Amino acid sequence: MDEMKEKIRQCCLEKEPAPCVSACPFGLDVREFVPRVERGAFNLAYRLYATAVAFPRIVSEICGECCKSVCPRRDSGGAVDLKLLEKAAVRYASRRAPNNYNLPPKNEKIAVIGAGISGLACALRLASKKYDVTVYEKEEKIGGHLWERLPSEIFLKDIEEQFANEKYSLRTGEEVSSLEALQKEYDAVYIATGKGGAAFGLFCGAEGLENIKEVAASREKGIFAGGSITGVSSVEAIAHGLSAAALIEAYIKTGNMKEAAPRAATKIELNLDGVTAAAAVLPSLDASYTEDEARREAARCLRCRCDSCVRACDMMEYFQKFPKLIEEEVHITVFPGTLDGNGTVATRLISTCNQCGLCEKVCPQEINVGLFLRESHRAMREKNAMPWAFHEFWLNDMAFSRGADAKFFHAPASGASRYLFFPGCQMGASDPAYVTESYRLIKKHLPDTAILVDCCGAPALWAGDQAVYDEICSDFHEKWESLGRPVVIFGCPTCMKMTREKMPDIEGKMISDLFYELGVKVPQCHEGGLISVFDPCAARDFKETQANVRKMLTEAGFELAPLAYEKDRAKCCSWGGQISIANPPYAKWLTERRVSDSEQPYVVYCTNCRDLFAEAGKPVKHILDVFIGAKDWERRAPSYSKRRRNRELVKEILMKELLNKEEPAKERPALFMSQETEEKLNREKILDDDIIEVINFCERTGRKLEDEGGHSVGYREIGHMTCWVEYTPREDGYFVHNAYSHRMKIELEEVWDGRKHETDL
């Protein structure tokens, strides 16, 4: 976990500047500037711009537009015209007066040699910090080479406006021929003598400065040089002045001489998938935008940032959190600093990740936030700090799948097999025929195939219970070894993915791949038509499976409409991580998004995907439906109670067919309820077995109440959960009127809680 945490901190590129920001000498925050223009907030846009460039009118006129060459829009409609947007901000801002900061004056004195634009920029920034600044200029006028580039009314007015609130000394017509006197009087000196100007022998000669391109620190304390003397452009000369002011202030505060760090190209690797061309907005005024034109041109900006993970990952998009923020919140949750030692900032967030791995696939730094959250979940569980309610239902369901009522293992008499069919636990829960019919079909071609109906342990891993997960994997590996290390035929992509990760020595393939290799013929009972293949997120790296499924569907007469996110970019249906209890609104939102990704019916090869989509009303079939007979596109998903009965039925069928044994009938009272009640109980994950346990306890102990309508009402604690049932006894069972549960314990009663003293009843 520490290694992953450090990778997020060091490698995440979220804070990397956009290409235009990286190219801009001032590092203008374009991602903040452009949205202000787009919404017509020209005053705010101007203030941001003026703060960055010091002289907004001047810079907007002489800007070299180095951003255009790196703008991703340059090949899809033309680069965003930031220069015209800057001019629009200056033109349409109604409040352009500079801020006046009420700071106390500082004692340090700084000399600036040269009243060109670089020297003035340095003087302006230091004067605004209330340093005592004196500017020396050998000519009788300020502005330097700007007289050759701009009308004086533009740049002189801008200089006057920006210095309106600042005090500084200007000594024109006074040439500095030696630094000796200045070094005695001033704490720092900035040399901005312009192109070909004097460097006073402190920088290996003026010709040496021409190749520096950044503000230089001399070999003597407190002396800096920059601007056109280094050979940079006018705009960069202004940026040098601002940079020099920061270096001088740092020197005054610390005594350390540092040179300006060279601008580095951004590390962002932009993903332009889905970016459509948008033609540049042409100005209708004289080389200027109207307000509306500026807003429309600003709307073309992509706000470039390294956000592939947020755009691809539904969870990050839902919470609007980048990996660095997630890491910070998780860190203070796992290692809380609160007085009571209980930090819960990201507990729900940790339990909301689907563990699909898409974040790592799209991240240029291959940061796997899902794996980090999984390890965080494990750490929280080891501290007993993770809410049990998030995962108890799923762990109980896993225990049922691995218990005597559902688990089944059969091997040939020889004990060795070339193949082992491992359908997992959810395949039979969805439809017993998926397991029984598939196994019959496998044995028809591969008679010595063994079968193990069990759970791969995913609920334990997702719940952070590493010890239980390791135990389940060890049990599976031992059975596999005992069978002579057969090829495992997986029915569930999650089972295959997790086995590959945990036990890479086990060779396996998906059942659809086996059927394709064996040449199993598709029954001619399908209507064909236009469909979309929904690849389960667990199978994003199963390239062979992805291809084979599509080939089989094409051969069956289907026409395929690709999804925006499929194959190695597949997104989760919402089952992964079993998040529906930890964050029901997000799980519902996520399923609805997947359903709306295409108007076409889906064919899937994961039963969890099939059942979730069916529950949401999406026409959907499993790939096995193609092989074991056509089924209704609208077939409902089984309830959670029905899923348990289905798993019991799988074992009953296999016991009878393979061992010629009858499973003893389960003695359960019959339950009757309205469809509305059934749907509510399924939605709240209250099982028929829970209802029966409560009713049996209430009837045995008499611990119940009766309302005016003759309905019995009682409760019992089941595990950590307290379940309440309103029911009416009948000769043939019980009619359930209502039921609900608190996913909490009741600790108040000593006798009738159904746990502590039940033996005394």
PDB file of N, CA and C in Angstrom, residues 315 318-319 321 326 329-330 333-334 343-355 373 376-377 380 385-387 389-391 462 577-587 743:
ATOM      1  N   MET A 315     -16.333   6.179 -11.105  1.00  0.00           N
ATOM      2  CA  MET A 315     -16.264   6.558  -9.695  1.00  0.00           C
ATOM      3  C   MET A 315     -15.598   7.919  -9.519  1.00  0.00           C
ATOM      4  N   TYR A 318     -17.929  10.560 -10.758  1.00  0.00           N
ATOM      5  CA  TYR A 318     -19.069  10.713  -9.843  1.00  0.00           C
ATOM      6  C   TYR A 318     -18.692  11.581  -8.648  1.00  0.00           C
ATOM      7  N   PHE A 319     -17.526  11.303  -8.063  1.00  0.00           N
ATOM      8  CA  PHE A 319     -17.082  12.058  -6.891  1.00  0.00           C
ATOM      9  C   PHE A 319     -16.281  13.307  -7.271  1.00  0.00           C
ATOM     10  N   LYS A 321     -13.103  13.489  -8.094  1.00  0.00           N
ATOM     11  CA  LYS A 321     -11.866  13.427  -7.321  1.00  0.00           C
ATOM     12  C   LYS A 321     -10.779  12.752  -8.148  1.00  0.00           C
ATOM     13  N   ILE A 326      -7.903  11.476  -3.741  1.00  0.00           N
ATOM     14  CA  ILE A 326      -8.335  10.189  -3.200  1.00  0.00           C
ATOM     15  C   ILE A 326      -7.287   9.644  -2.246  1.00  0.00           C
ATOM     16  N   GLU A 329      -7.380  11.571   1.090  1.00  0.00           N
ATOM     17  CA  GLU A 329      -8.526  11.242   1.934  1.00  0.00           C
ATOM     18  C   GLU A 329      -8.418   9.831   2.497  1.00  0.00           C
ATOM     19  N   VAL A 330      -7.919   8.917   1.678  1.00  0.00           N
ATOM     20  CA  VAL A 330      -7.748   7.547   2.156  1.00  0.00           C
ATOM     21  C   VAL A 330      -6.681   7.500   3.245  1.00  0.00           C
ATOM     22  N   THR A 333      -7.962   8.501   6.463  1.00  0.00           N
ATOM     23  CA  THR A 333      -8.955   7.542   6.934  1.00  0.00           C
ATOM     24  C   THR A 333      -8.279   6.312   7.533  1.00  0.00           C
ATOM     25  N   VAL A 334      -7.255   5.821   6.848  1.00  0.00           N
ATOM     26  CA  VAL A 334      -6.529   4.650   7.353  1.00  0.00           C
ATOM     27  C   VAL A 334      -5.641   5.034   8.532  1.00  0.00           C
ATOM     28  N   GLY A 343     -11.077   8.108  11.956  1.00  0.00           N
ATOM     29  CA  GLY A 343     -11.246   8.922  10.764  1.00  0.00           C
ATOM     30  C   GLY A 343     -12.092   8.200   9.744  1.00  0.00           C
ATOM     31  N   THR A 344     -13.166   8.829   9.287  1.00  0.00           N
ATOM     32  CA  THR A 344     -14.076   8.151   8.359  1.00  0.00           C
ATOM     33  C   THR A 344     -14.293   8.966   7.092  1.00  0.00           C
ATOM     34  N   VAL A 345     -13.324   9.776   6.722  1.00  0.00           N
ATOM     35  CA  VAL A 345     -13.481  10.666   5.573  1.00  0.00           C
ATOM     36  C   VAL A 345     -13.786   9.889   4.304  1.00  0.00           C
ATOM     37  N   ALA A 346     -13.064   8.787   4.076  1.00  0.00           N
ATOM     38  CA  ALA A 346     -13.177   8.085   2.792  1.00  0.00           C
ATOM     39  C   ALA A 346     -13.655   6.646   2.940  1.00  0.00           C
ATOM     40  N   THR A 347     -14.290   6.314   4.060  1.00  0.00           N
ATOM     41  CA  THR A 347     -14.729   4.925   4.264  1.00  0.00           C
ATOM     42  C   THR A 347     -15.659   4.464   3.157  1.00  0.00           C
ATOM     43  N   ARG A 348     -16.648   5.280   2.823  1.00  0.00           N
ATOM     44  CA  ARG A 348     -17.586   4.895   1.766  1.00  0.00           C
ATOM     45  C   ARG A 348     -16.900   4.913   0.399  1.00  0.00           C
ATOM     46  N   LEU A 349     -16.031   5.892   0.195  1.00  0.00           N
ATOM     47  CA  LEU A 349     -15.295   5.967  -1.066  1.00  0.00           C
ATOM     48  C   LEU A 349     -14.467   4.709  -1.289  1.00  0.00           C
ATOM     49  N   ILE A 350     -13.778   4.248  -0.257  1.00  0.00           N
ATOM     50  CA  ILE A 350     -12.966   3.033  -0.367  1.00  0.00           C
ATOM     51  C   ILE A 350     -13.823   1.856  -0.802  1.00  0.00           C
ATOM     52  N   SER A 351     -15.066   1.822  -0.333  1.00  0.00           N
ATOM     53  CA  SER A 351     -15.953   0.690  -0.614  1.00  0.00           C
ATOM     54  C   SER A 351     -16.780   0.884  -1.876  1.00  0.00           C
ATOM     55  N   THR A 352     -16.544   1.968  -2.619  1.00  0.00           N
ATOM     56  CA  THR A 352     -17.337   2.257  -3.817  1.00  0.00           C
ATOM     57  C   THR A 352     -16.626   1.855  -5.094  1.00  0.00           C
ATOM     58  N   CYS A 353     -15.343   1.568  -5.024  1.00  0.00           N
ATOM     59  CA  CYS A 353     -14.598   1.213  -6.237  1.00  0.00           C
ATOM     60  C   CYS A 353     -15.004  -0.171  -6.741  1.00  0.00           C
ATOM     61  N   ASN A 354     -15.166  -0.280  -8.057  1.00  0.00           N
ATOM     62  CA  ASN A 354     -15.558  -1.556  -8.671  1.00  0.00           C
ATOM     63  C   ASN A 354     -14.389  -2.498  -8.919  1.00  0.00           C
ATOM     64  N   GLN A 355     -13.169  -2.042  -8.680  1.00  0.00           N
ATOM     65  CA  GLN A 355     -11.978  -2.871  -8.882  1.00  0.00           C
ATOM     66  C   GLN A 355     -11.829  -3.313 -10.339  1.00  0.00           C
ATOM     67  N   LEU A 373      -7.160   1.254  -3.511  1.00  0.00           N
ATOM     68  CA  LEU A 373      -8.347   1.242  -2.661  1.00  0.00           C
ATOM     69  C   LEU A 373      -8.603  -0.153  -2.092  1.00  0.00           C
ATOM     70  N   SER A 376      -6.306  -0.455   0.715  1.00  0.00           N
ATOM     71  CA  SER A 376      -6.804   0.397   1.791  1.00  0.00           C
ATOM     72  C   SER A 376      -7.945  -0.281   2.531  1.00  0.00           C
ATOM     73  N   HIS A 377      -8.797  -0.945   1.771  1.00  0.00           N
ATOM     74  CA  HIS A 377      -9.912  -1.677   2.369  1.00  0.00           C
ATOM     75  C   HIS A 377      -9.387  -2.777   3.288  1.00  0.00           C
ATOM     76  N   MET A 380      -8.076  -1.221   6.459  1.00  0.00           N
ATOM     77  CA  MET A 380      -9.167  -0.807   7.341  1.00  0.00           C
ATOM     78  C   MET A 380      -9.808  -2.003   8.026  1.00  0.00           C
ATOM     79  N   ALA A 385     -11.996  -1.306  11.360  1.00  0.00           N
ATOM     80  CA  ALA A 385     -12.547   0.041  11.212  1.00  0.00           C
ATOM     81  C   ALA A 385     -13.488   0.164  10.026  1.00  0.00           C
ATOM     82  N   MET A 386     -13.691  -0.905   9.267  1.00  0.00           N
ATOM     83  CA  MET A 386     -14.576  -0.845   8.100  1.00  0.00           C
ATOM     84  C   MET A 386     -15.980  -1.294   8.516  1.00  0.00           C
ATOM     85  N   PRO A 387     -17.016  -0.538   8.180  1.00  0.00           N
ATOM     86  CA  PRO A 387     -18.383  -0.927   8.554  1.00  0.00           C
ATOM     87  C   PRO A 387     -18.725  -2.325   8.044  1.00  0.00           C
ATOM     88  N   ALA A 389     -21.533  -3.621   7.710  1.00  0.00           N
ATOM     89  CA  ALA A 389     -22.755  -3.655   6.903  1.00  0.00           C
ATOM     90  C   ALA A 389     -22.469  -3.605   5.413  1.00  0.00           C
ATOM     91  N   PHE A 390     -21.324  -3.011   5.020  1.00  0.00           N
ATOM     92  CA  PHE A 390     -21.011  -2.890   3.603  1.00  0.00           C
ATOM     93  C   PHE A 390     -20.866  -4.252   2.934  1.00  0.00           C
ATOM     94  N   HIS A 391     -20.389  -5.253   3.669  1.00  0.00           N
ATOM     95  CA  HIS A 391     -20.028  -6.515   3.016  1.00  0.00           C
ATOM     96  C   HIS A 391     -20.572  -7.778   3.678  1.00  0.00           C
ATOM     97  N   TRP A 462     -12.808  -8.432  -2.085  1.00  0.00           N
ATOM     98  CA  TRP A 462     -13.417  -7.107  -2.172  1.00  0.00           C
ATOM     99  C   TRP A 462     -13.755  -6.543  -0.797  1.00  0.00           C
ATOM    100  N   GLY A 577     -16.720  -5.279  -6.993  1.00  0.00           N
ATOM    101  CA  GLY A 577     -16.555  -4.698  -5.676  1.00  0.00           C
ATOM    102  C   GLY A 577     -17.782  -4.842  -4.802  1.00  0.00           C
ATOM    103  N   GLN A 578     -18.895  -5.296  -5.389  1.00  0.00           N
ATOM    104  CA  GLN A 578     -20.169  -5.475  -4.694  1.00  0.00           C
ATOM    105  C   GLN A 578     -20.490  -4.239  -3.848  1.00  0.00           C
ATOM    106  N   ILE A 579     -20.700  -3.140  -4.578  1.00  0.00           N
ATOM    107  CA  ILE A 579     -20.804  -1.816  -3.962  1.00  0.00           C
ATOM    108  C   ILE A 579     -22.237  -1.409  -3.626  1.00  0.00           C
ATOM    109  N   SER A 580     -23.218  -2.234  -3.994  1.00  0.00           N
ATOM    110  CA  SER A 580     -24.605  -1.778  -3.941  1.00  0.00           C
ATOM    111  C   SER A 580     -25.105  -1.488  -2.535  1.00  0.00           C
ATOM    112  N   ILE A 581     -24.507  -2.092  -1.518  1.00  0.00           N
ATOM    113  CA  ILE A 581     -24.901  -1.781  -0.139  1.00  0.00           C
ATOM    114  C   ILE A 581     -24.106  -0.590   0.378  1.00  0.00           C
ATOM    115  N   ALA A 582     -22.820  -0.528   0.025  1.00  0.00           N
ATOM    116  CA  ALA A 582     -21.972   0.566   0.498  1.00  0.00           C
ATOM    117  C   ALA A 582     -22.404   1.904  -0.086  1.00  0.00           C
ATOM    118  N   ASN A 583     -22.870   1.898  -1.341  1.00  0.00           N
ATOM    119  CA  ASN A 583     -23.251   3.158  -1.983  1.00  0.00           C
ATOM    120  C   ASN A 583     -24.370   2.912  -2.995  1.00  0.00           C
ATOM    121  N   PRO A 584     -25.604   2.679  -2.522  1.00  0.00           N
ATOM    122  CA  PRO A 584     -26.710   2.368  -3.437  1.00  0.00           C
ATOM    123  C   PRO A 584     -26.964   3.416  -4.515  1.00  0.00           C
ATOM    124  N   PRO A 585     -26.930   4.726  -4.207  1.00  0.00           N
ATOM    125  CA  PRO A 585     -27.197   5.710  -5.278  1.00  0.00           C
ATOM    126  C   PRO A 585     -26.177   5.624  -6.408  1.00  0.00           C
ATOM    127  N   TYR A 586     -24.912   5.438  -6.046  1.00  0.00           N
ATOM    128  CA  TYR A 586     -23.885   5.335  -7.083  1.00  0.00           C
ATOM    129  C   TYR A 586     -24.074   4.071  -7.911  1.00  0.00           C
ATOM    130  N   ALA A 587     -24.358   2.938  -7.257  1.00  0.00           N
ATOM    131  CA  ALA A 587     -24.544   1.679  -7.979  1.00  0.00           C
ATOM    132  C   ALA A 587     -25.701   1.794  -8.965  1.00  0.00           C
ATOM    133  N   ARG A 743     -29.448  -2.669   9.610  1.00  0.00           N
ATOM    134  CA  ARG A 743     -28.126  -3.299   9.550  1.00  0.00           C
ATOM    135  C   ARG A 743     -27.322  -2.800  10.753  1.00  0.00           C
TER     136      ARG A 743
END
